[in-house]
PDB file of C-alpha atoms and ligand atoms in Angstrom:
ATOM      1  CA  UNK A  25     178.330 135.430  46.518  1.00 67.00           C
ATOM      2  CA  UNK A  26     179.519 137.562  43.488  1.00 85.00           C
ATOM      3  CA  UNK A  27     177.508 136.741  40.488  1.00 91.00           C
ATOM      4  CA  UNK A  28     180.216 135.563  38.410  1.00 92.00           C
ATOM      5  CA  UNK A  29     181.225 133.566  40.973  1.00 94.00           C
ATOM      6  CA  UNK A  30     177.238 132.070  40.912  1.00 95.00           C
ATOM      7  CA  UNK A  31     177.191 132.064  36.646  1.00 96.00           C
ATOM      8  CA  UNK A  32     180.903 130.338  37.042  1.00 97.00           C
ATOM      9  CA  UNK A  33     180.161 127.248  39.800  1.00 97.00           C
ATOM     10  CA  UNK A  34     176.766 127.044  37.182  1.00 97.00           C
ATOM     11  CA  UNK A  35     179.072 126.330  33.851  1.00 98.00           C
ATOM     12  CA  UNK A  36     180.717 123.892  36.402  1.00 97.00           C
ATOM     13  CA  UNK A  37     178.119 121.863  36.945  1.00 97.00           C
ATOM     14  CA  UNK A  38     176.955 122.334  33.331  1.00 98.00           C
ATOM     15  CA  UNK A  39     179.797 121.334  31.134  1.00 98.00           C
ATOM     16  CA  UNK A  40     180.065 117.824  30.560  1.00 98.00           C
ATOM     17  CA  UNK A  41     183.867 116.078  31.191  1.00 97.00           C
ATOM     18  CA  UNK A  42     183.676 114.030  28.365  1.00 97.00           C
ATOM     19  CA  UNK A  43     182.839 116.692  25.770  1.00 97.00           C
ATOM     20  CA  UNK A  44     185.402 118.634  26.085  1.00 98.00           C
ATOM     21  CA  UNK A  45     187.146 120.063  22.960  1.00 98.00           C
ATOM     22  CA  UNK A  46     190.201 118.538  22.457  1.00 98.00           C
ATOM     23  CA  UNK A  47     192.235 121.799  20.566  1.00 98.00           C
ATOM     24  CA  UNK A  48     191.195 125.128  21.615  1.00 98.00           C
ATOM     25  CA  UNK A  49     192.717 128.049  19.365  1.00 99.00           C
ATOM     26  CA  UNK A  50     192.578 131.657  20.089  1.00 99.00           C
ATOM     27  CA  UNK A  51     193.661 134.740  19.239  1.00 98.00           C
ATOM     28  CA  UNK A  52     194.108 137.272  21.586  1.00 98.00           C
ATOM     29  CA  UNK A  53     193.247 140.553  21.038  1.00 98.00           C
ATOM     30  CA  UNK A  54     192.467 143.500  22.515  1.00 98.00           C
ATOM     31  CA  UNK A  55     195.457 144.417  24.589  1.00 98.00           C
ATOM     32  CA  UNK A  56     196.082 147.721  23.027  1.00 98.00           C
ATOM     33  CA  UNK A  57     192.267 148.852  23.807  1.00 98.00           C
ATOM     34  CA  UNK A  58     191.976 147.323  27.514  1.00 98.00           C
ATOM     35  CA  UNK A  59     195.390 149.181  28.371  1.00 98.00           C
ATOM     36  CA  UNK A  60     193.974 152.584  26.257  1.00 98.00           C
ATOM     37  CA  UNK A  61     190.722 152.694  28.194  1.00 98.00           C
ATOM     38  CA  UNK A  62     192.863 152.708  31.276  1.00 98.00           C
ATOM     39  CA  UNK A  63     195.230 155.739  30.329  1.00 98.00           C
ATOM     40  CA  UNK A  64     197.925 153.004  29.948  1.00 98.00           C
ATOM     41  CA  UNK A  65     200.553 152.307  27.420  1.00 97.00           C
ATOM     42  CA  UNK A  66     200.102 149.666  25.017  1.00 97.00           C
ATOM     43  CA  UNK A  67     202.486 147.594  26.502  1.00 97.00           C
ATOM     44  CA  UNK A  68     200.276 147.256  30.004  1.00 98.00           C
ATOM     45  CA  UNK A  69     197.488 145.457  28.532  1.00 98.00           C
ATOM     46  CA  UNK A  70     200.731 142.921  27.028  1.00 98.00           C
ATOM     47  CA  UNK A  71     202.176 142.565  30.381  1.00 98.00           C
ATOM     48  CA  UNK A  72     198.674 141.905  31.470  1.00 98.00           C
ATOM     49  CA  UNK A  73     197.711 139.919  28.761  1.00 98.00           C
ATOM     50  CA  UNK A  74     201.039 137.305  30.024  1.00 98.00           C
ATOM     51  CA  UNK A  75     199.020 137.180  33.263  1.00 98.00           C
ATOM     52  CA  UNK A  76     195.680 135.914  30.893  1.00 98.00           C
ATOM     53  CA  UNK A  77     197.976 134.004  29.356  1.00 98.00           C
ATOM     54  CA  UNK A  78     199.091 131.656  32.546  1.00 98.00           C
ATOM     55  CA  UNK A  79     196.207 131.659  33.770  1.00 98.00           C
ATOM     56  CA  UNK A  80     194.215 130.259  30.419  1.00 98.00           C
ATOM     57  CA  UNK A  81     197.262 127.835  30.135  1.00 98.00           C
ATOM     58  CA  UNK A  82     196.731 126.391  33.532  1.00 98.00           C
ATOM     59  CA  UNK A  83     192.931 126.231  33.369  1.00 98.00           C
ATOM     60  CA  UNK A  84     192.782 124.563  30.118  1.00 98.00           C
ATOM     61  CA  UNK A  85     195.826 121.761  31.223  1.00 98.00           C
ATOM     62  CA  UNK A  86     193.572 121.784  34.456  1.00 97.00           C
ATOM     63  CA  UNK A  87     189.949 121.248  32.375  1.00 98.00           C
ATOM     64  CA  UNK A  88     191.914 118.210  30.474  1.00 98.00           C
ATOM     65  CA  UNK A  89     191.979 120.395  27.076  1.00 98.00           C
ATOM     66  CA  UNK A  90     194.668 118.494  24.646  1.00 98.00           C
ATOM     67  CA  UNK A  91     196.436 121.242  22.743  1.00 98.00           C
ATOM     68  CA  UNK A  92     196.446 125.149  23.608  1.00 98.00           C
ATOM     69  CA  UNK A  93     196.872 127.261  20.929  1.00 98.00           C
ATOM     70  CA  UNK A  94     197.822 131.159  21.570  1.00 98.00           C
ATOM     71  CA  UNK A  95     198.055 133.632  18.745  1.00 98.00           C
ATOM     72  CA  UNK A  96     201.016 135.788  20.604  1.00 98.00           C
ATOM     73  CA  UNK A  97     203.060 137.249  17.722  1.00 98.00           C
ATOM     74  CA  UNK A  98     201.327 137.918  13.267  1.00 98.00           C
ATOM     75  CA  UNK A  99     203.884 137.825  10.866  1.00 97.00           C
ATOM     76  CA  UNK A 100     201.826 141.153   9.931  1.00 96.00           C
ATOM     77  CA  UNK A 101     202.999 142.237  13.576  1.00 97.00           C
ATOM     78  CA  UNK A 102     206.391 143.495  12.395  1.00 98.00           C
ATOM     79  CA  UNK A 103     204.473 146.395  11.159  1.00 97.00           C
ATOM     80  CA  UNK A 104     204.376 147.912  14.323  1.00 97.00           C
ATOM     81  CA  UNK A 105     206.097 150.454  16.036  1.00 97.00           C
ATOM     82  CA  UNK A 106     209.628 149.032  17.078  1.00 97.00           C
ATOM     83  CA  UNK A 107     209.455 149.490  20.542  1.00 97.00           C
ATOM     84  CA  UNK A 108     206.408 147.518  21.035  1.00 97.00           C
ATOM     85  CA  UNK A 109     207.470 144.619  18.814  1.00 98.00           C
ATOM     86  CA  UNK A 110     210.392 144.504  21.254  1.00 98.00           C
ATOM     87  CA  UNK A 111     208.327 144.127  23.853  1.00 98.00           C
ATOM     88  CA  UNK A 112     206.145 141.646  22.142  1.00 98.00           C
ATOM     89  CA  UNK A 113     209.802 139.769  22.190  1.00 98.00           C
ATOM     90  CA  UNK A 114     210.667 139.625  25.157  1.00 98.00           C
ATOM     91  CA  UNK A 115     207.550 138.153  26.433  1.00 98.00           C
ATOM     92  CA  UNK A 116     207.650 134.556  25.291  1.00 98.00           C
ATOM     93  CA  UNK A 117     211.257 134.422  27.144  1.00 97.00           C
ATOM     94  CA  UNK A 118     209.959 135.748  30.670  1.00 98.00           C
ATOM     95  CA  UNK A 119     206.924 133.644  30.789  1.00 98.00           C
ATOM     96  CA  UNK A 120     208.735 130.787  30.228  1.00 98.00           C
ATOM     97  CA  UNK A 121     211.388 131.460  32.980  1.00 97.00           C
ATOM     98  CA  UNK A 122     209.018 132.442  35.212  1.00 97.00           C
ATOM     99  CA  UNK A 123     206.333 128.856  34.416  1.00 98.00           C
ATOM    100  CA  UNK A 124     208.442 126.544  33.113  1.00 97.00           C
ATOM    101  CA  UNK A 125     208.772 124.743  36.817  1.00 97.00           C
ATOM    102  CA  UNK A 126     204.892 124.763  36.219  1.00 97.00           C
ATOM    103  CA  UNK A 127     204.472 123.871  33.223  1.00 98.00           C
ATOM    104  CA  UNK A 128     206.461 120.855  34.077  1.00 97.00           C
ATOM    105  CA  UNK A 129     204.751 120.109  37.528  1.00 97.00           C
ATOM    106  CA  UNK A 130     201.634 120.219  35.029  1.00 97.00           C
ATOM    107  CA  UNK A 131     202.790 117.781  32.173  1.00 98.00           C
ATOM    108  CA  UNK A 132     202.356 120.786  29.735  1.00 98.00           C
ATOM    109  CA  UNK A 133     204.684 120.349  26.591  1.00 98.00           C
ATOM    110  CA  UNK A 134     205.701 123.865  24.817  1.00 98.00           C
ATOM    111  CA  UNK A 135     205.848 123.714  20.781  1.00 98.00           C
ATOM    112  CA  UNK A 136     206.083 126.411  18.766  1.00 97.00           C
ATOM    113  CA  UNK A 137     204.225 126.925  15.604  1.00 98.00           C
ATOM    114  CA  UNK A 138     205.334 129.643  12.921  1.00 98.00           C
ATOM    115  CA  UNK A 139     208.528 130.845  11.038  1.00 97.00           C
ATOM    116  CA  UNK A 140     210.549 131.221  13.617  1.00 95.00           C
ATOM    117  CA  UNK A 141     213.946 131.559  11.579  1.00 95.00           C
ATOM    118  CA  UNK A 142     212.773 135.208  11.833  1.00 95.00           C
ATOM    119  CA  UNK A 143     212.055 135.151  15.024  1.00 97.00           C
ATOM    120  CA  UNK A 144     214.877 136.979  17.220  1.00 97.00           C
ATOM    121  CA  UNK A 145     218.236 134.284  18.648  1.00 97.00           C
ATOM    122  CA  UNK A 146     216.700 135.058  22.024  1.00 96.00           C
ATOM    123  CA  UNK A 147     213.745 134.145  20.782  1.00 97.00           C
ATOM    124  CA  UNK A 148     214.360 131.477  19.620  1.00 97.00           C
ATOM    125  CA  UNK A 149     216.262 129.946  22.094  1.00 97.00           C
ATOM    126  CA  UNK A 150     213.711 130.748  24.855  1.00 97.00           C
ATOM    127  CA  UNK A 151     211.406 129.167  23.037  1.00 96.00           C
ATOM    128  CA  UNK A 152     213.686 125.786  22.254  1.00 97.00           C
ATOM    129  CA  UNK A 153     214.774 125.338  25.505  1.00 97.00           C
ATOM    130  CA  UNK A 154     211.392 125.298  26.697  1.00 98.00           C
ATOM    131  CA  UNK A 155     210.093 122.765  23.882  1.00 98.00           C
ATOM    132  CA  UNK A 156     213.369 120.560  24.696  1.00 98.00           C
ATOM    133  CA  UNK A 157     212.669 120.862  29.306  1.00 98.00           C
ATOM    134  CA  UNK A 158     209.431 119.692  28.328  1.00 98.00           C
ATOM    135  CA  UNK A 159     209.332 117.060  25.399  1.00 97.00           C
ATOM    136  CA  UNK A 160     208.753 114.435  27.331  1.00 97.00           C
ATOM    137  CA  UNK A 161     205.026 115.310  28.470  1.00 98.00           C
ATOM    138  CA  UNK A 162     202.075 113.913  27.778  1.00 98.00           C
ATOM    139  CA  UNK A 163     199.429 116.188  28.603  1.00 98.00           C
ATOM    140  CA  UNK A 164     198.198 119.310  27.203  1.00 98.00           C
ATOM    141  CA  UNK A 165     200.337 120.403  24.262  1.00 98.00           C
ATOM    142  CA  UNK A 166     200.860 124.438  24.440  1.00 98.00           C
ATOM    143  CA  UNK A 167     201.019 126.314  21.029  1.00 98.00           C
ATOM    144  CA  UNK A 168     202.510 129.180  20.695  1.00 98.00           C
ATOM    145  CA  UNK A 169     201.880 130.676  17.290  1.00 98.00           C
ATOM    146  CA  UNK A 170     205.473 132.945  16.716  1.00 98.00           C
ATOM    147  CA  UNK A 171     205.823 134.786  13.454  1.00 98.00           C
ATOM    148  CA  UNK A 172     202.844 132.676  12.623  1.00 98.00           C
ATOM    149  CA  UNK A 173     200.684 133.443   8.692  1.00 98.00           C
ATOM    150  CA  UNK A 174     198.559 131.379   8.479  1.00 98.00           C
ATOM    151  CA  UNK A 175     198.852 132.102   4.237  1.00 98.00           C
ATOM    152  CA  UNK A 176     203.111 131.627   4.899  1.00 97.00           C
ATOM    153  CA  UNK A 177     202.251 128.584   6.566  1.00 98.00           C
ATOM    154  CA  UNK A 178     200.266 127.240   3.538  1.00 98.00           C
ATOM    155  CA  UNK A 179     203.309 128.226   0.805  1.00 98.00           C
ATOM    156  CA  UNK A 180     205.860 126.907   3.012  1.00 98.00           C
ATOM    157  CA  UNK A 181     203.804 123.392   2.774  1.00 98.00           C
ATOM    158  CA  UNK A 182     203.076 123.595  -1.166  1.00 97.00           C
ATOM    159  CA  UNK A 183     207.370 123.932  -1.009  1.00 98.00           C
ATOM    160  CA  UNK A 184     208.470 121.681   1.358  1.00 97.00           C
ATOM    161  CA  UNK A 185     205.836 119.091  -0.501  1.00 96.00           C
ATOM    162  CA  UNK A 186     207.993 120.620  -3.928  1.00 95.00           C
ATOM    163  CA  UNK A 187     210.798 120.026  -2.637  1.00 96.00           C
ATOM    164  CA  UNK A 188     210.224 116.448  -1.267  1.00 96.00           C
ATOM    165  CA  UNK A 189     208.415 115.697  -4.386  1.00 94.00           C
ATOM    166  CA  UNK A 190     211.656 117.060  -6.455  1.00 94.00           C
ATOM    167  CA  UNK A 191     214.501 114.819  -4.083  1.00 95.00           C
ATOM    168  CA  UNK A 192     212.748 111.648  -5.269  1.00 90.00           C
ATOM    169  CA  UNK A 193     210.230 111.144  -2.210  1.00 88.00           C
ATOM    170  CA  UNK A 194     206.921 108.943  -4.132  1.00 86.00           C
ATOM    171  CA  UNK A 195     203.575 110.914  -3.119  1.00 85.00           C
ATOM    172  CA  UNK A 196     201.499 110.013  -5.654  1.00 85.00           C
ATOM    173  CA  UNK A 197     198.277 111.907  -5.476  1.00 91.00           C
ATOM    174  CA  UNK A 198     198.366 114.997  -2.788  1.00 94.00           C
ATOM    175  CA  UNK A 199     195.298 114.240  -0.439  1.00 96.00           C
ATOM    176  CA  UNK A 200     194.182 115.969   2.687  1.00 96.00           C
ATOM    177  CA  UNK A 201     195.814 113.714   4.875  1.00 96.00           C
ATOM    178  CA  UNK A 202     199.076 113.895   2.764  1.00 96.00           C
ATOM    179  CA  UNK A 203     199.149 118.287   3.011  1.00 97.00           C
ATOM    180  CA  UNK A 204     198.400 118.416   6.948  1.00 98.00           C
ATOM    181  CA  UNK A 205     201.475 116.554   7.242  1.00 97.00           C
ATOM    182  CA  UNK A 206     203.414 119.168   6.023  1.00 98.00           C
ATOM    183  CA  UNK A 207     202.075 122.028   7.906  1.00 98.00           C
ATOM    184  CA  UNK A 208     203.406 123.056  11.398  1.00 98.00           C
ATOM    185  CA  UNK A 209     200.119 121.167  13.222  1.00 97.00           C
ATOM    186  CA  UNK A 210     201.551 117.785  10.913  1.00 97.00           C
ATOM    187  CA  UNK A 211     200.676 115.918  14.709  1.00 92.00           C
ATOM    188  CA  UNK A 212     198.288 117.293  15.834  1.00 96.00           C
ATOM    189  CA  UNK A 213     193.795 117.760  15.706  1.00 97.00           C
ATOM    190  CA  UNK A 214     192.227 120.372  13.885  1.00 98.00           C
ATOM    191  CA  UNK A 215     190.613 122.568  16.454  1.00 98.00           C
ATOM    192  CA  UNK A 216     187.394 122.446  17.560  1.00 98.00           C
ATOM    193  CA  UNK A 217     186.712 125.859  18.981  1.00 98.00           C
ATOM    194  CA  UNK A 218     188.120 129.039  17.715  1.00 98.00           C
ATOM    195  CA  UNK A 219     188.275 131.957  20.467  1.00 99.00           C
ATOM    196  CA  UNK A 220     188.701 135.813  19.585  1.00 98.00           C
ATOM    197  CA  UNK A 221     188.316 137.998  22.282  1.00 98.00           C
ATOM    198  CA  UNK A 222     188.491 142.013  22.368  1.00 98.00           C
ATOM    199  CA  UNK A 223     184.202 142.336  19.949  1.00 98.00           C
ATOM    200  CA  UNK A 224     186.644 142.053  17.060  1.00 98.00           C
ATOM    201  CA  UNK A 225     185.072 138.834  14.466  1.00 98.00           C
ATOM    202  CA  UNK A 226     187.406 137.836  11.925  1.00 96.00           C
ATOM    203  CA  UNK A 227     190.562 135.348  11.431  1.00 97.00           C
ATOM    204  CA  UNK A 228     192.776 137.677  10.736  1.00 97.00           C
ATOM    205  CA  UNK A 229     195.137 134.580   8.645  1.00 98.00           C
ATOM    206  CA  UNK A 230     195.022 131.882  11.207  1.00 98.00           C
ATOM    207  CA  UNK A 231     195.384 128.534  10.513  1.00 98.00           C
ATOM    208  CA  UNK A 232     192.896 128.903   8.166  1.00 98.00           C
ATOM    209  CA  UNK A 233     193.152 125.383   6.610  1.00 98.00           C
ATOM    210  CA  UNK A 234     192.984 123.862  10.443  1.00 98.00           C
ATOM    211  CA  UNK A 235     189.593 126.224  11.123  1.00 98.00           C
ATOM    212  CA  UNK A 236     187.776 124.392   8.413  1.00 97.00           C
ATOM    213  CA  UNK A 237     184.844 122.558  11.155  1.00 96.00           C
ATOM    214  CA  UNK A 238     185.681 124.897  13.421  1.00 98.00           C
ATOM    215  CA  UNK A 239     183.325 125.698  16.475  1.00 98.00           C
ATOM    216  CA  UNK A 240     183.722 129.780  16.834  1.00 98.00           C
ATOM    217  CA  UNK A 241     183.232 132.185  19.798  1.00 98.00           C
ATOM    218  CA  UNK A 242     183.508 135.081  20.061  1.00 98.00           C
ATOM    219  CA  UNK A 243     183.663 137.574  23.151  1.00 98.00           C
ATOM    220  CA  UNK A 244     183.795 141.725  23.653  1.00 98.00           C
ATOM    221  CA  UNK A 245     185.778 140.676  26.606  1.00 98.00           C
ATOM    222  CA  UNK A 246     189.639 142.297  26.625  1.00 98.00           C
ATOM    223  CA  UNK A 247     192.391 139.243  26.156  1.00 98.00           C
ATOM    224  CA  UNK A 248     193.922 141.396  29.639  1.00 98.00           C
ATOM    225  CA  UNK A 249     190.483 139.909  31.461  1.00 98.00           C
ATOM    226  CA  UNK A 250     189.552 137.024  29.898  1.00 98.00           C
ATOM    227  CA  UNK A 251     189.101 134.567  32.680  1.00 98.00           C
ATOM    228  CA  UNK A 252     188.437 131.121  34.035  1.00 97.00           C
ATOM    229  CA  UNK A 253     184.524 132.119  33.482  1.00 98.00           C
ATOM    230  CA  UNK A 254     184.868 133.196  30.249  1.00 98.00           C
ATOM    231  CA  UNK A 255     186.477 130.211  28.919  1.00 98.00           C
ATOM    232  CA  UNK A 256     183.899 127.888  31.014  1.00 98.00           C
ATOM    233  CA  UNK A 257     181.441 129.716  28.396  1.00 98.00           C
ATOM    234  CA  UNK A 258     183.461 129.634  25.742  1.00 98.00           C
ATOM    235  CA  UNK A 259     183.428 125.944  26.746  1.00 98.00           C
ATOM    236  CA  UNK A 260     179.859 125.476  27.181  1.00 98.00           C
ATOM    237  CA  UNK A 261     179.223 127.371  24.079  1.00 98.00           C
ATOM    238  CA  UNK A 262     180.291 124.754  21.844  1.00 98.00           C
ATOM    239  CA  UNK A 263     179.213 122.332  23.703  1.00 98.00           C
ATOM    240  CA  UNK A 264     175.652 123.391  23.197  1.00 97.00           C
ATOM    241  CA  UNK A 265     176.793 123.044  19.088  1.00 96.00           C
ATOM    242  CA  UNK A 266     175.899 120.648  16.942  1.00 91.00           C
ATOM    243  CA  UNK A 267     178.692 120.023  14.980  1.00 86.00           C
ATOM    244  CA  UNK A 268     177.365 118.365  11.460  1.00 86.00           C
ATOM    245  CA  UNK A 269     180.825 118.648   9.520  1.00 86.00           C
ATOM    246  CA  UNK A 270     178.299 118.981   6.446  1.00 87.00           C
ATOM    247  CA  UNK A 271     176.319 116.283   7.244  1.00 86.00           C
ATOM    248  CA  UNK A 272     171.989 116.609   8.096  1.00 80.00           C
TER     249      UNK A 272
HETATM  250  C1  FPP B 329     196.306 141.609  20.520  1.00 84.62           C
HETATM  251  O1  FPP B 329     196.516 142.625  20.999  1.00 84.62           O
HETATM  252  C2  FPP B 329     197.552 141.246  20.867  1.00 84.62           C
HETATM  253  C3  FPP B 329     199.186 141.181  20.311  1.00 84.62           C
HETATM  254  C4  FPP B 329     198.865 140.708  19.061  1.00 84.62           C
HETATM  255  C5  FPP B 329     199.919 140.419  21.309  1.00 84.62           C
HETATM  256  C6  FPP B 329     199.555 138.947  22.110  1.00 84.62           C
HETATM  257  C7  FPP B 329     200.698 138.846  23.048  1.00 84.62           C
HETATM  258  C8  FPP B 329     200.669 138.611  23.910  1.00 84.62           C
HETATM  259  C9  FPP B 329     198.678 138.362  24.630  1.00 84.62           C
HETATM  260  C10 FPP B 329     200.986 137.506  25.351  1.00 84.62           C
HETATM  261  C11 FPP B 329     201.451 137.010  24.870  1.00 84.62           C
HETATM  262  C12 FPP B 329     202.204 135.872  25.848  1.00 84.62           C
HETATM  263  C13 FPP B 329     203.676 135.122  25.582  1.00 84.62           C
HETATM  264  C14 FPP B 329     203.598 134.402  27.285  1.00 84.62           C
HETATM  265  C15 FPP B 329     203.964 135.076  24.297  1.00 84.62           C
HETATM  266  P1  FPP B 329     196.112 144.226  20.407  1.00 84.62           P
HETATM  267  O2  FPP B 329     197.771 145.212  20.725  1.00 84.62           O
HETATM  268  O3  FPP B 329     196.276 144.731  19.015  1.00 84.62           O
HETATM  269  O4  FPP B 329     195.293 144.906  21.039  1.00 84.62           O
HETATM  270  P2  FPP B 329     194.048 146.443  20.212  1.00 84.62           P
HETATM  271  O5  FPP B 329     193.480 145.905  18.828  1.00 84.62           O
HETATM  272  O6  FPP B 329     193.273 146.944  21.571  1.00 84.62           O
HETATM  273  O7  FPP B 329     195.273 147.501  19.466  1.00 84.62           O
END
C-alpha cells in the first residue's frame, strides 16, 4: 500500500466526526507555479485547479462540512493579462455545466459572494442559474468568491447600512450582529478553518472580518495537487487546536 494511502487511513480513523469544521474557507493558490514547474502555460494550472475544486467539493460535502468558501477570483485579479482573466472567467460556467447534476444529487447549494455586477454577464448568468437550481438544497453551501475583496465588502456593507438609516430604518447603535448582517456572508457562520495552499502565508484581502477567530492552516502543496489527503490533514490539525476565543 502507498504511504499516502496509509496516512489517509490513519487520518480517517483519527478524525472525530463530531468536530468537523462547519465552515472551511480556501485560498486556492499556486496554479501558475504548478504549471511553470511542468513547463506548461498558466492556464493549464487553472484547468487542473478546477479538478482540485471538483474533488474538494465532493470530499467536503462527504465529510459533512456545512459551508465551503472558495476564493476563485479576487477584486485584484483583474490586473492579470486579459487572456488569463478571460480563461478564469470561463471556469465557473464550465464547472457548473458539468457538475450541476452531481451537486444536486449531493444536496449542495451553490452561492456567490463578491461584487457580481462587475462580472461578465455570462458568468453572472451561469452562477445565478446554479444558485437557482440548487436553492432548495439543504446540504453543504458552496460559496464561490468571485470578484471578491474583503475591504470592498466592508465598504459595501457600511454604505448599505447608511442607506438603510437614510431610508428611516431604526438601527440604533450598530453592533457586530447588525454589521455582519450587511456582509455577503450574512446568514453563514464564520469560517472555522482557513486553508491556503502554495506556501504563501497571507490573508490577501479574504474575509477579513469573518476570519477573526478562524484557525489558519497552510500547506506548501500547489492548489492543483490539493487532494483528499490534504483536506484530511487540515481537518486533523484543526481538531488538535484549542480554540479559546480570547479566554484562557
Ligand atoms: C491563484 O493561483 C489562483 C487563482 C487566482 C485562481 C483560482 C481559480 C481556480 C483554482 C479555479 C476556480 C474554479 C472554479 C470552478 C471557479 P495563481 O494563479 O496566483 O498561482 P501562482 O501564485 O503560482 O502564480
